[in-house]
Coordinates of C-alpha atoms in Angstrom, one line a residue:
Chain A
X1216 CA 9.8 -68.2 8.1
X1217 CA 11.8 -65.6 10.1
X1218 CA 14.3 -63.4 8.6
X1219 CA 17.1 -65.4 10.2
X1220 CA 15.8 -68.6 8.7
X1221 CA 15.6 -67.1 5.3
X1222 CA 19.2 -66.0 5.6
X1223 CA 20.2 -69.4 6.7
X1224 CA 18.4 -71.0 3.8
X1225 CA 19.9 -68.7 1.2
X1226 CA 23.4 -69.2 2.6
X1227 CA 22.9 -72.9 2.5
X1228 CA 21.6 -72.7 -1.1
X1229 CA 24.5 -70.5 -2.0
X1230 CA 27.0 -73.0 -0.6
X1231 CA 25.2 -75.9 -2.3
X1232 CA 25.3 -74.1 -5.6
X1233 CA 29.0 -73.3 -5.2
X1234 CA 29.8 -77.0 -4.5
X1235 CA 27.6 -78.2 -7.3
X1236 CA 29.2 -75.6 -9.7
X1237 CA 32.7 -76.7 -8.6
X1238 CA 31.8 -80.3 -9.1
X1239 CA 30.4 -79.8 -12.6
X1240 CA 33.3 -77.7 -13.7
X1241 CA 35.8 -80.3 -12.4
X1242 CA 34.0 -83.1 -14.2
X1243 CA 33.8 -81.0 -17.3
X1244 CA 37.5 -80.1 -17.1
X1245 CA 38.5 -83.7 -16.5
X1246 CA 36.3 -85.0 -19.4
X1247 CA 37.7 -82.3 -21.7
X1248 CA 41.2 -83.2 -20.7
X1249 CA 40.6 -86.9 -21.3
X1250 CA 38.8 -86.5 -24.6
X1251 CA 41.3 -84.1 -26.0
X1252 CA 44.2 -86.4 -25.0
X1253 CA 42.4 -89.4 -26.5
X1254 CA 41.7 -87.9 -29.9
X1255 CA 44.7 -85.6 -30.7
X1256 CA 47.8 -86.5 -28.8
X1257 CA 50.0 -83.4 -28.4
X1258 CA 48.3 -81.9 -31.4
X1259 CA 49.6 -78.4 -30.9
X1260 CA 53.1 -79.5 -30.0
X1261 CA 53.4 -81.8 -33.1
X1262 CA 52.5 -79.0 -35.4
X1263 CA 54.9 -76.4 -34.0
X1264 CA 57.9 -76.0 -36.3
X1265 CA 61.2 -76.9 -34.7
X1266 CA 64.5 -76.5 -36.5
X1267 CA 66.9 -79.2 -35.5
X1268 CA 70.3 -80.6 -36.5
X1269 CA 71.6 -84.1 -36.9
X1270 CA 75.3 -84.6 -36.7
X1271 CA 76.7 -87.8 -38.1
X1272 CA 80.0 -88.0 -36.2
X1273 CA 81.1 -91.0 -38.4
X1274 CA 81.5 -88.4 -41.2
X1275 CA 83.2 -85.8 -39.0
X1276 CA 87.0 -85.5 -39.5
X1277 CA 87.6 -82.9 -36.8
X1278 CA 88.8 -80.2 -39.2
X1279 CA 87.1 -77.3 -37.4
X1280 CA 85.7 -75.9 -40.7
X1281 CA 82.4 -75.4 -39.0
X1282 CA 84.0 -73.5 -36.1
X1283 CA 85.9 -71.3 -38.5
X1284 CA 82.8 -70.7 -40.7
X1285 CA 80.9 -69.8 -37.6
X1286 CA 83.6 -67.4 -36.4
X1287 CA 83.6 -65.7 -39.8
X1288 CA 79.8 -65.6 -40.1
X1289 CA 79.3 -63.7 -36.8
X1290 CA 82.7 -62.2 -36.3
X1291 CA 82.8 -64.0 -33.0
X1292 CA 85.4 -62.4 -30.7
X1293 CA 88.7 -64.2 -29.8
X1294 CA 88.5 -66.6 -26.9
X1295 CA 84.8 -67.5 -27.2
X1296 CA 83.0 -69.9 -29.5
X1297 CA 79.4 -70.4 -30.7
X1298 CA 80.4 -73.7 -32.4
X1299 CA 83.3 -75.9 -31.5
X1300 CA 84.6 -79.4 -32.0
X1301 CA 85.7 -81.6 -29.1
X1302 CA 88.1 -84.5 -29.5
X1303 CA 87.6 -87.5 -27.2
X1304 CA 90.7 -89.7 -27.1
X1305 CA 90.3 -93.0 -25.3
X1306 CA 92.4 -96.1 -24.4
X1307 CA 96.0 -97.1 -24.2
X1308 CA 98.1 -98.1 -27.3
X1309 CA 97.4 -100.2 -29.3
X1310 CA 93.7 -100.2 -28.2
X1311 CA 92.8 -96.6 -28.8
X1312 CA 90.2 -94.4 -30.5
X1313 CA 89.6 -90.8 -31.2
X1314 CA 86.2 -89.4 -31.8
X1315 CA 85.0 -86.0 -32.7
X1316 CA 82.1 -84.3 -31.2
X1317 CA 80.9 -81.1 -32.9
X1318 CA 79.1 -78.9 -30.4
X1319 CA 76.7 -76.0 -30.6
X1320 CA 73.5 -74.7 -28.9
X1321 CA 71.0 -77.5 -28.6
X1322 CA 68.0 -75.3 -29.1
X1323 CA 66.3 -77.4 -26.4
X1324 CA 62.6 -78.0 -26.3
X1325 CA 62.7 -77.0 -22.6
X1326 CA 65.5 -74.5 -22.5
X1327 CA 66.7 -73.8 -19.0
X1328 CA 68.4 -70.6 -20.1
X1329 CA 64.9 -69.2 -21.1
X1330 CA 63.4 -70.2 -17.7
X1331 CA 66.0 -68.3 -15.7
X1332 CA 66.4 -65.1 -17.9
X1333 CA 65.2 -62.3 -15.7
X1334 CA 64.6 -59.8 -18.5
X1335 CA 63.0 -62.0 -21.1
X1336 CA 66.0 -61.2 -23.4
X1337 CA 66.4 -64.9 -24.3
X1338 CA 63.4 -66.8 -25.6
X1339 CA 62.4 -69.7 -27.8
X1340 CA 60.9 -68.4 -31.1
X1341 CA 57.3 -69.6 -31.6
X1342 CA 57.7 -69.8 -35.4
X1343 CA 60.7 -72.1 -35.6
X1344 CA 61.8 -73.2 -32.1
X1345 CA 65.1 -71.4 -32.3
X1346 CA 66.4 -70.1 -28.9
X1347 CA 67.6 -66.6 -29.4
X1348 CA 69.2 -63.8 -27.3
X1349 CA 67.8 -60.3 -27.8
X1350 CA 71.1 -58.4 -27.4
X1351 CA 69.2 -55.2 -26.9
X1352 CA 67.5 -56.5 -23.8
X1353 CA 70.2 -58.6 -22.2
X1354 CA 71.9 -57.1 -19.2
X1355 CA 74.8 -59.6 -19.0
X1356 CA 73.9 -61.1 -15.7
X1357 CA 75.3 -64.5 -16.8
X1358 CA 72.5 -66.5 -15.2
X1359 CA 71.8 -68.3 -18.5
X1360 CA 75.4 -69.1 -18.8
X1361 CA 75.2 -70.9 -15.5
X1362 CA 72.0 -72.6 -16.3
X1363 CA 73.0 -74.1 -19.7
X1364 CA 74.0 -77.8 -19.1
X1365 CA 75.9 -77.7 -22.4
X1366 CA 78.1 -74.6 -21.8
X1367 CA 76.8 -73.3 -25.1
X1368 CA 76.6 -69.7 -23.9
X1369 CA 79.2 -67.1 -23.1
X1370 CA 79.5 -63.5 -22.3
X1371 CA 80.5 -61.7 -25.5
X1372 CA 83.5 -59.6 -24.5
X1373 CA 82.7 -57.0 -27.1
X1374 CA 79.0 -56.4 -26.5
X1375 CA 78.9 -57.4 -22.8
X1376 CA 75.8 -59.5 -23.3
X1377 CA 75.1 -63.3 -23.5
X1378 CA 75.8 -64.8 -26.9
X1379 CA 75.5 -68.3 -28.5
X1380 CA 74.6 -70.2 -31.6
X1381 CA 71.3 -69.1 -33.2
X1382 CA 71.2 -71.7 -36.0
X1383 CA 72.2 -68.8 -38.3
X1384 CA 68.8 -67.3 -38.0
X1385 CA 69.6 -64.7 -40.8
X1386 CA 70.4 -67.5 -43.2
X1387 CA 67.6 -70.0 -42.3
X1388 CA 64.9 -67.4 -42.4
X1389 CA 65.9 -66.9 -46.1
X1390 CA 65.8 -70.6 -46.8
X1391 CA 69.5 -71.3 -46.5
X1392 CA 71.1 -73.8 -44.2
X1393 CA 73.3 -72.6 -41.3
X1394 CA 76.9 -71.7 -42.1
X1395 CA 78.4 -74.8 -40.3
X1396 CA 76.1 -77.1 -42.3
X1397 CA 76.9 -75.3 -45.5
X1398 CA 80.7 -75.5 -45.0
X1399 CA 81.0 -79.1 -43.5
X1400 CA 83.3 -80.9 -45.9
X1401 CA 82.2 -84.3 -44.8
X1402 CA 78.5 -83.6 -45.1
X1403 CA 78.1 -84.6 -41.5
X1404 CA 75.5 -82.0 -40.5
X1405 CA 71.9 -82.2 -41.6
X1406 CA 69.6 -79.3 -40.8
X1407 CA 65.8 -79.1 -41.0
X1408 CA 62.4 -79.0 -39.5
X1409 CA 62.0 -82.1 -37.3
X1410 CA 58.3 -81.5 -36.9
X1411 CA 57.8 -82.1 -40.6
X1412 CA 57.7 -85.9 -41.2
X1413 CA 58.8 -85.5 -44.8
X1414 CA 62.0 -83.6 -44.0
X1415 CA 65.4 -85.3 -44.4
X1416 CA 66.3 -84.8 -40.8
X1417 CA 63.1 -86.5 -39.6
X1418 CA 63.7 -89.4 -41.9
X1419 CA 67.3 -89.8 -40.7
X1420 CA 66.4 -89.5 -37.0
X1421 CA 63.7 -92.1 -37.5
X1422 CA 65.9 -94.6 -39.4
X1423 CA 69.1 -94.3 -37.3
X1424 CA 70.1 -94.8 -33.7
X1425 CA 70.5 -91.3 -32.5
X1426 CA 71.5 -89.8 -29.1
X1427 CA 71.4 -86.4 -27.6
X1428 CA 73.7 -84.8 -25.0
X1429 CA 72.8 -85.0 -21.3
X1430 CA 69.3 -86.5 -21.8
X1431 CA 68.9 -86.7 -18.0
X1432 CA 68.7 -83.0 -17.6
X1433 CA 65.2 -83.0 -19.2
X1434 CA 66.1 -80.2 -21.7
X1435 CA 65.2 -82.3 -24.8
X1436 CA 68.0 -81.1 -27.0
X1437 CA 67.3 -80.6 -30.7
X1438 CA 70.8 -81.4 -31.8
X1439 CA 70.9 -85.2 -32.5
X1440 CA 74.1 -87.3 -33.0
X1441 CA 74.8 -90.5 -34.8
X1442 CA 77.7 -92.4 -33.5
X1443 CA 78.7 -89.9 -30.8
X1444 CA 81.2 -91.0 -28.2
X1445 CA 79.7 -89.8 -24.9
X1446 CA 82.9 -90.7 -22.9
X1447 CA 83.9 -88.1 -20.4
X1448 CA 87.0 -87.5 -18.2
X1449 CA 84.9 -88.4 -15.2
X1450 CA 85.4 -92.0 -16.3
X1451 CA 89.1 -91.8 -15.5
X1452 CA 88.2 -92.2 -11.8
X1453 CA 87.5 -95.9 -12.5
X1454 CA 91.1 -96.4 -13.6
X1455 CA 90.1 -98.8 -16.3
X1456 CA 90.9 -96.8 -19.4
X1457 CA 92.1 -93.3 -20.1
X1458 CA 89.8 -90.6 -21.5
X1459 CA 91.2 -87.3 -22.6
X1460 CA 88.8 -84.6 -23.8
X1461 CA 90.1 -81.6 -25.7
X1462 CA 87.4 -79.0 -26.0
X1463 CA 89.3 -76.5 -28.1
X1464 CA 87.9 -73.7 -26.0
X1465 CA 89.8 -71.2 -23.9
X1466 CA 90.3 -72.2 -20.3
X1467 CA 87.3 -74.5 -20.3
X1468 CA 86.8 -78.0 -19.2
X1469 CA 83.8 -79.7 -20.6
X1470 CA 80.7 -78.9 -18.7
Chain B
X580 CA 90.1 -75.2 -15.8
X581 CA 86.4 -74.3 -15.6
X582 CA 85.1 -70.8 -16.2
X583 CA 83.7 -69.1 -13.1
X584 CA 81.1 -66.6 -14.4
X585 CA 80.0 -65.6 -10.9
X586 CA 83.1 -64.5 -9.0
X587 CA 83.9 -62.4 -6.0
X588 CA 81.5 -59.5 -6.6
X589 CA 78.5 -61.9 -6.7
X590 CA 79.8 -63.9 -3.7
X591 CA 80.3 -60.6 -1.8
X592 CA 76.8 -59.5 -2.7
X593 CA 75.3 -62.8 -1.5
X594 CA 77.0 -62.3 1.8
X595 CA 76.3 -58.6 2.2
X596 CA 72.7 -58.9 1.1
X597 CA 72.2 -61.8 3.5
X598 CA 73.8 -59.9 6.3
X599 CA 71.8 -56.7 5.8
X600 CA 68.5 -58.4 5.1
X601 CA 69.1 -60.6 8.2
X602 CA 69.8 -57.6 10.4
X603 CA 66.6 -55.8 9.3
X604 CA 64.5 -59.0 9.6
X605 CA 65.9 -59.6 13.1
X606 CA 65.3 -55.9 14.0
X607 CA 61.8 -56.0 12.7
X608 CA 60.8 -59.2 14.5
X609 CA 62.4 -58.1 17.8
X610 CA 60.5 -54.8 17.5
X611 CA 57.2 -56.6 16.9
X612 CA 57.8 -59.1 19.6
X613 CA 55.6 -59.0 22.7
X614 CA 56.7 -59.4 26.3
X615 CA 60.0 -59.5 28.2
X616 CA 63.2 -57.5 28.1
X617 CA 61.6 -54.1 28.1
X618 CA 63.5 -51.2 26.5
X619 CA 66.5 -53.4 25.5
X620 CA 64.2 -54.7 22.7
X621 CA 64.0 -51.2 21.1
X622 CA 67.8 -50.8 21.3
X623 CA 68.3 -54.1 19.4
X624 CA 65.7 -53.1 16.8
X625 CA 67.3 -49.8 16.3
X626 CA 70.7 -51.3 15.9
X627 CA 69.6 -53.8 13.3
X628 CA 67.6 -51.2 11.4
X629 CA 70.5 -48.9 11.2
X630 CA 73.0 -51.6 10.2
X631 CA 70.8 -53.4 7.6
X632 CA 70.4 -51.2 4.5
X633 CA 74.1 -50.3 4.1
X634 CA 75.5 -53.8 3.3
X635 CA 72.5 -54.5 1.1
X636 CA 73.1 -51.3 -0.9
X637 CA 76.9 -51.9 -1.1
X638 CA 76.2 -55.5 -2.4
X639 CA 73.7 -54.2 -4.9
X640 CA 76.3 -51.7 -6.2
X641 CA 78.8 -54.6 -6.6
X642 CA 76.5 -56.8 -8.6
X643 CA 75.2 -54.0 -10.8
X644 CA 78.8 -53.2 -11.9
X645 CA 79.5 -56.9 -12.3
X646 CA 76.9 -57.1 -15.1
X647 CA 78.0 -57.2 -18.7
X648 CA 75.9 -54.1 -19.3
X649 CA 75.7 -52.3 -16.0
X650 CA 73.7 -49.4 -17.4
X651 CA 71.0 -51.7 -18.5
X652 CA 70.3 -52.9 -15.0
X653 CA 66.9 -51.2 -15.1
X654 CA 65.8 -53.6 -17.8
X655 CA 65.1 -55.9 -14.8
X656 CA 62.2 -53.8 -14.0
X657 CA 60.5 -53.7 -17.3
X658 CA 58.7 -56.9 -16.5
X659 CA 58.5 -59.5 -13.8
X660 CA 58.7 -63.2 -14.8
X661 CA 59.2 -66.5 -12.9
X662 CA 63.0 -66.2 -13.0
X663 CA 64.2 -66.2 -9.4
X664 CA 66.5 -63.3 -10.4
X665 CA 63.6 -61.3 -11.7
X666 CA 61.5 -61.9 -8.5
X667 CA 64.6 -61.3 -6.4
X668 CA 65.4 -58.0 -8.0
X669 CA 61.9 -56.7 -7.3
X670 CA 62.3 -57.9 -3.7
X671 CA 65.7 -56.3 -3.4
X672 CA 64.5 -53.0 -4.9
X673 CA 61.5 -52.7 -2.6
X674 CA 63.5 -53.9 0.3
X675 CA 66.1 -51.2 -0.1
X676 CA 63.5 -48.5 -0.3
X677 CA 61.5 -49.7 2.7
X678 CA 64.5 -50.6 4.9
X679 CA 65.9 -47.2 4.4
X680 CA 62.6 -45.7 5.4
X681 CA 62.5 -48.1 8.4
X682 CA 66.0 -47.1 9.4
X683 CA 65.0 -43.4 9.2
X684 CA 62.2 -43.9 11.7
X685 CA 65.0 -44.7 14.2
X686 CA 67.3 -41.9 13.3
X687 CA 65.9 -39.1 15.5
X688 CA 67.8 -38.9 18.7
X689 CA 64.4 -38.8 20.4
X690 CA 63.3 -42.1 18.8
X691 CA 61.8 -44.2 21.5
X692 CA 59.1 -46.9 21.9
X693 CA 55.7 -45.3 21.6
X694 CA 56.9 -42.0 20.0
X695 CA 55.1 -40.2 17.2
X696 CA 56.6 -42.5 14.5
X697 CA 55.9 -45.7 16.3
X698 CA 52.9 -46.8 14.2
X699 CA 54.8 -46.1 11.0
X700 CA 57.8 -48.0 12.4
X701 CA 55.7 -51.0 13.3
X702 CA 54.0 -50.9 9.9
X703 CA 57.3 -50.9 8.1
X704 CA 58.6 -53.6 10.3
X705 CA 55.7 -55.8 9.3
X706 CA 56.7 -55.4 5.7
X707 CA 60.4 -55.4 6.1
X708 CA 60.6 -58.8 7.9
X709 CA 59.1 -60.9 5.1
X710 CA 60.9 -58.8 2.5
X711 CA 64.2 -59.3 4.3
X712 CA 63.6 -63.1 4.4
X713 CA 62.8 -62.9 0.7
X714 CA 66.0 -61.1 -0.1
X715 CA 68.0 -63.6 1.9
X716 CA 66.3 -66.6 0.4
X717 CA 66.1 -65.7 -3.2
X718 CA 69.8 -65.9 -3.8
X719 CA 69.7 -69.6 -2.8
X720 CA 66.6 -70.2 -4.9
X721 CA 68.4 -68.6 -7.8
X722 CA 71.3 -71.0 -7.4
X723 CA 69.0 -73.9 -6.8
X724 CA 67.0 -73.5 -9.9
X725 CA 69.5 -75.1 -12.3
X726 CA 69.9 -78.8 -13.0
X727 CA 73.1 -77.8 -14.8
X728 CA 74.7 -77.1 -11.5
X729 CA 74.1 -80.3 -9.4
X730 CA 75.7 -79.0 -6.2
X731 CA 73.2 -76.1 -6.0
X732 CA 70.2 -77.9 -7.4
X733 CA 68.7 -78.5 -4.0
X734 CA 65.9 -76.9 -2.0
X735 CA 67.9 -77.2 1.2
X736 CA 70.3 -74.5 0.0
X737 CA 67.5 -71.9 0.6
X738 CA 67.1 -73.0 4.2
X739 CA 70.9 -72.8 4.7
X740 CA 71.2 -69.3 3.2
X741 CA 68.3 -67.9 5.1
X742 CA 69.5 -69.3 8.5
X743 CA 73.0 -68.1 7.7
X744 CA 71.6 -64.6 6.8
X745 CA 69.6 -64.3 10.0
X746 CA 72.6 -65.5 12.1
X747 CA 74.9 -63.0 10.4
X748 CA 72.3 -60.3 11.0
X749 CA 72.3 -61.2 14.8
X750 CA 76.1 -61.3 14.8
X751 CA 76.4 -57.9 13.3
X752 CA 73.9 -56.5 15.9
X753 CA 75.9 -58.1 18.8
X754 CA 79.1 -56.7 17.4
X755 CA 77.6 -53.2 16.9
X756 CA 76.3 -53.4 20.5
X757 CA 79.8 -54.1 21.8
X758 CA 81.3 -51.1 20.1
X759 CA 78.6 -48.5 20.1
X760 CA 76.7 -49.1 23.3
X761 CA 76.5 -46.3 25.9
X762 CA 79.2 -46.9 28.5
X763 CA 77.6 -46.2 31.8
X764 CA 77.8 -47.2 35.4
X765 CA 74.1 -46.9 35.8
X766 CA 72.9 -50.4 36.7
X767 CA 69.7 -50.0 34.8
X768 CA 71.5 -49.3 31.5
X769 CA 74.0 -52.1 32.2
X770 CA 71.1 -54.4 32.9
X771 CA 69.4 -53.5 29.7
X772 CA 72.5 -54.2 27.8
X773 CA 72.9 -57.6 29.5
X774 CA 69.3 -58.4 28.7
X775 CA 69.6 -57.6 25.0
X776 CA 72.9 -59.5 24.7
X777 CA 71.3 -62.5 26.3
X778 CA 68.3 -62.3 24.0
X779 CA 70.6 -62.0 20.9
X780 CA 72.9 -64.8 22.0
X781 CA 70.1 -67.3 22.7
X782 CA 68.4 -66.5 19.4
X783 CA 71.7 -66.8 17.5
X784 CA 72.5 -70.2 19.2
X785 CA 69.1 -71.5 17.9
X786 CA 69.9 -70.2 14.4
X787 CA 73.3 -71.8 14.4
X788 CA 71.9 -75.0 15.7
X789 CA 69.5 -75.0 12.8
X790 CA 72.2 -74.2 10.4
X791 CA 74.4 -77.0 11.6
X792 CA 71.4 -79.3 11.1
X793 CA 70.9 -78.1 7.5
X794 CA 74.6 -78.4 6.7
X795 CA 74.6 -81.9 8.0
X796 CA 71.5 -82.8 5.9
X797 CA 73.0 -81.2 2.8
X798 CA 76.2 -83.2 3.2
X799 CA 74.4 -86.4 4.2
X800 CA 72.2 -86.4 1.2
X801 CA 75.1 -85.5 -1.1
X802 CA 77.0 -88.4 0.3
X803 CA 74.0 -90.8 0.1
X804 CA 73.2 -90.1 -3.5
X805 CA 75.0 -91.2 -6.7
X806 CA 75.6 -89.5 -10.0
X807 CA 75.9 -85.8 -10.7
X808 CA 75.2 -84.6 -7.1
X809 CA 77.7 -87.0 -5.6
X810 CA 80.4 -86.0 -8.1
X811 CA 79.7 -82.3 -7.4
X812 CA 79.8 -82.9 -3.7
X813 CA 83.3 -84.3 -4.0
X814 CA 84.6 -80.8 -4.3
X815 CA 83.7 -80.0 -0.7
X816 CA 83.9 -83.4 0.9
X817 CA 87.3 -84.3 2.5
X818 CA 89.9 -84.5 -0.3
X819 CA 88.1 -82.1 -2.5
X820 CA 89.5 -78.9 -3.9
X821 CA 87.4 -76.7 -1.5
X822 CA 87.3 -79.1 1.4
X823 CA 89.6 -77.0 3.5
X824 CA 87.7 -73.7 3.4
X825 CA 84.5 -75.6 3.7
X826 CA 85.3 -77.7 6.8
X827 CA 87.7 -75.2 8.3
X828 CA 86.0 -71.9 7.8
X829 CA 82.4 -72.7 7.3
X830 CA 81.9 -75.7 9.7
X831 CA 84.5 -75.1 12.4
X832 CA 85.0 -71.3 12.5
X833 CA 81.6 -70.3 11.3
X834 CA 79.4 -72.8 13.1
X835 CA 80.9 -75.0 15.7
X836 CA 83.1 -72.4 17.5
X837 CA 80.5 -69.7 17.8
X838 CA 77.8 -72.3 18.7
X839 CA 79.8 -73.6 21.6
X840 CA 80.8 -70.1 22.8
X841 CA 77.2 -69.1 22.8
X842 CA 76.1 -72.3 24.6
X843 CA 78.8 -71.6 27.2
X844 CA 77.6 -68.0 27.7
X845 CA 73.9 -68.7 27.9
X846 CA 73.9 -72.0 29.8
X847 CA 74.3 -70.6 33.3
X848 CA 71.1 -68.5 33.0
X849 CA 69.2 -71.0 30.8
X850 CA 69.9 -74.1 32.8
X851 CA 70.6 -72.9 36.3
X852 CA 68.7 -69.6 36.4
X853 CA 71.9 -67.7 37.3
X854 CA 72.5 -64.1 36.2
X855 CA 73.7 -63.7 32.7
X856 CA 77.1 -61.9 32.5
X857 CA 78.2 -60.4 29.2
X858 CA 81.8 -61.1 28.4
X859 CA 83.2 -58.6 25.8
X860 CA 86.0 -60.7 24.2
X861 CA 83.5 -63.6 23.6
X862 CA 81.0 -61.2 22.2
X863 CA 83.6 -60.1 19.7
X864 CA 85.0 -63.5 18.8
X865 CA 81.8 -65.3 18.1
X866 CA 80.1 -62.7 15.8
X867 CA 83.4 -62.2 13.9
X868 CA 83.6 -66.0 13.5
X869 CA 80.0 -66.1 12.3
X870 CA 80.6 -63.4 9.8
X871 CA 83.7 -65.2 8.5
X872 CA 81.7 -68.4 8.3
X873 CA 78.9 -66.6 6.5
X874 CA 81.2 -65.3 3.8
X875 CA 83.1 -68.6 3.5
X876 CA 79.8 -70.4 3.1
X877 CA 78.8 -68.3 0.1
X878 CA 82.4 -68.5 -1.3
X879 CA 82.8 -72.3 -1.1
X880 CA 79.3 -73.1 -2.3
X881 CA 79.3 -70.6 -5.2
X882 CA 82.8 -71.6 -6.4
X883 CA 82.2 -75.3 -5.8
X884 CA 79.0 -75.2 -7.8
X885 CA 80.8 -73.7 -10.7
X886 CA 83.9 -75.9 -10.8
X887 CA 81.8 -79.1 -10.7
X888 CA 79.8 -80.3 -13.7
X889 CA 77.2 -82.9 -14.4
X890 CA 79.0 -86.3 -14.8
X891 CA 77.5 -87.9 -17.9
X892 CA 77.6 -86.3 -21.2

């Protein structure tokens, strides 16, 4: 065997080994993927704690106590809101209805605001699934405000950074419920860990028809509603019935 | 009615960064190009390199002071993540530094092809071209990344912005050529100028043609779809709030008029092999129209994206 042949052989062996190795690892990875899926579906995701809220709009009377409690809790500046209540008025007399839609940050499972944040200032907490803004890191670029399909974020005019509902992190970390839940006079808001099958919120979400806002955006909101009216002013284009939405926010249409 | 978080400073930045990055990318690619047009290539490259960094820096100044916390802008460089704005800021940062160095290689009065700095200049050009494209394209990727903004949530926006940026870059070079060229009766210099103008106008016509195609596809798919995107598209389709600036300034002034002027200018040489004659008024009108269109494109799309919302709650 000449030197050249030897080279050729080793190179061929080398290529063969690489191909064999790649094949083995692919098969191993595929088998591992299949087996882990078969035995424990979404095991890690199920265990992760996720605080969530359920709002029974049938019990809401549109009194804005939650909004006021929130304002007081955080000293939210004038003109901006972490929590607000929208009125949806529909129809022509005598066939009319008026529904209330309390709104807040949805603490989504796939928060777009987190994906777009260039500084890592906004993130979803591992320990409880709350989406927070680190006001010491945020530069106020407003990208997250653009990216939120629920318009839950705003630029705080006092601090110059992005701000929004944080599920009253200072209260819930001490075992209390958020201020809006605490103050709701109709008992319309239920707060708890939805990953815990024994929690009240899990039981209610399981036993009631619930909806979330803008499900098509893929964000998987963690604020659920019972009896929410999803009508929007876009529907006026049809000319069949009138819809009027009052957001009770400054200079803002519903987005 | 709707809040507009990104207003004029951001729109102006999109335009200026596109213009500057486009000018540098065009300059670099003309410098690196082989064959034809002799020394006029170097004049174009020099012009683009000297124009480029200024608007980018001006635009960057505007967005930094548009931030809620301008003095924290450096937080962007503590880390790099997959946010288009994070990647874009790194691109922008490196681009500004390298494009200034690239421009400096042209600043000596003795700067000429094959001088002492030529290898450095070529090296910087190789880096500045992709970086410039990156700076021009990331703004559109940034807008396109959000399902919450249906009008922007399209990959074709990136193609639109990058073509518009390159075309604005070429337009600024043509315009600078008209005002700052050496007036001379020497036929060789005159010939050089004609050659470089022809090269620029033909390239620009190709870019504008591409841009028209992309605008057409953007509108076509908006029109063909239903739901959020269709609702959002209503703001720029005829009858919408921004239809007039979009169709008037972007499509007619920014694209059709300069496209036909440039076709008219280059057709005799391209089709019939006649000598190209530069015509100063046309070389002012079409670049100015392109620059107006480039700004109007950013303006209408950025505003329209923010005054339209997803349809179903």
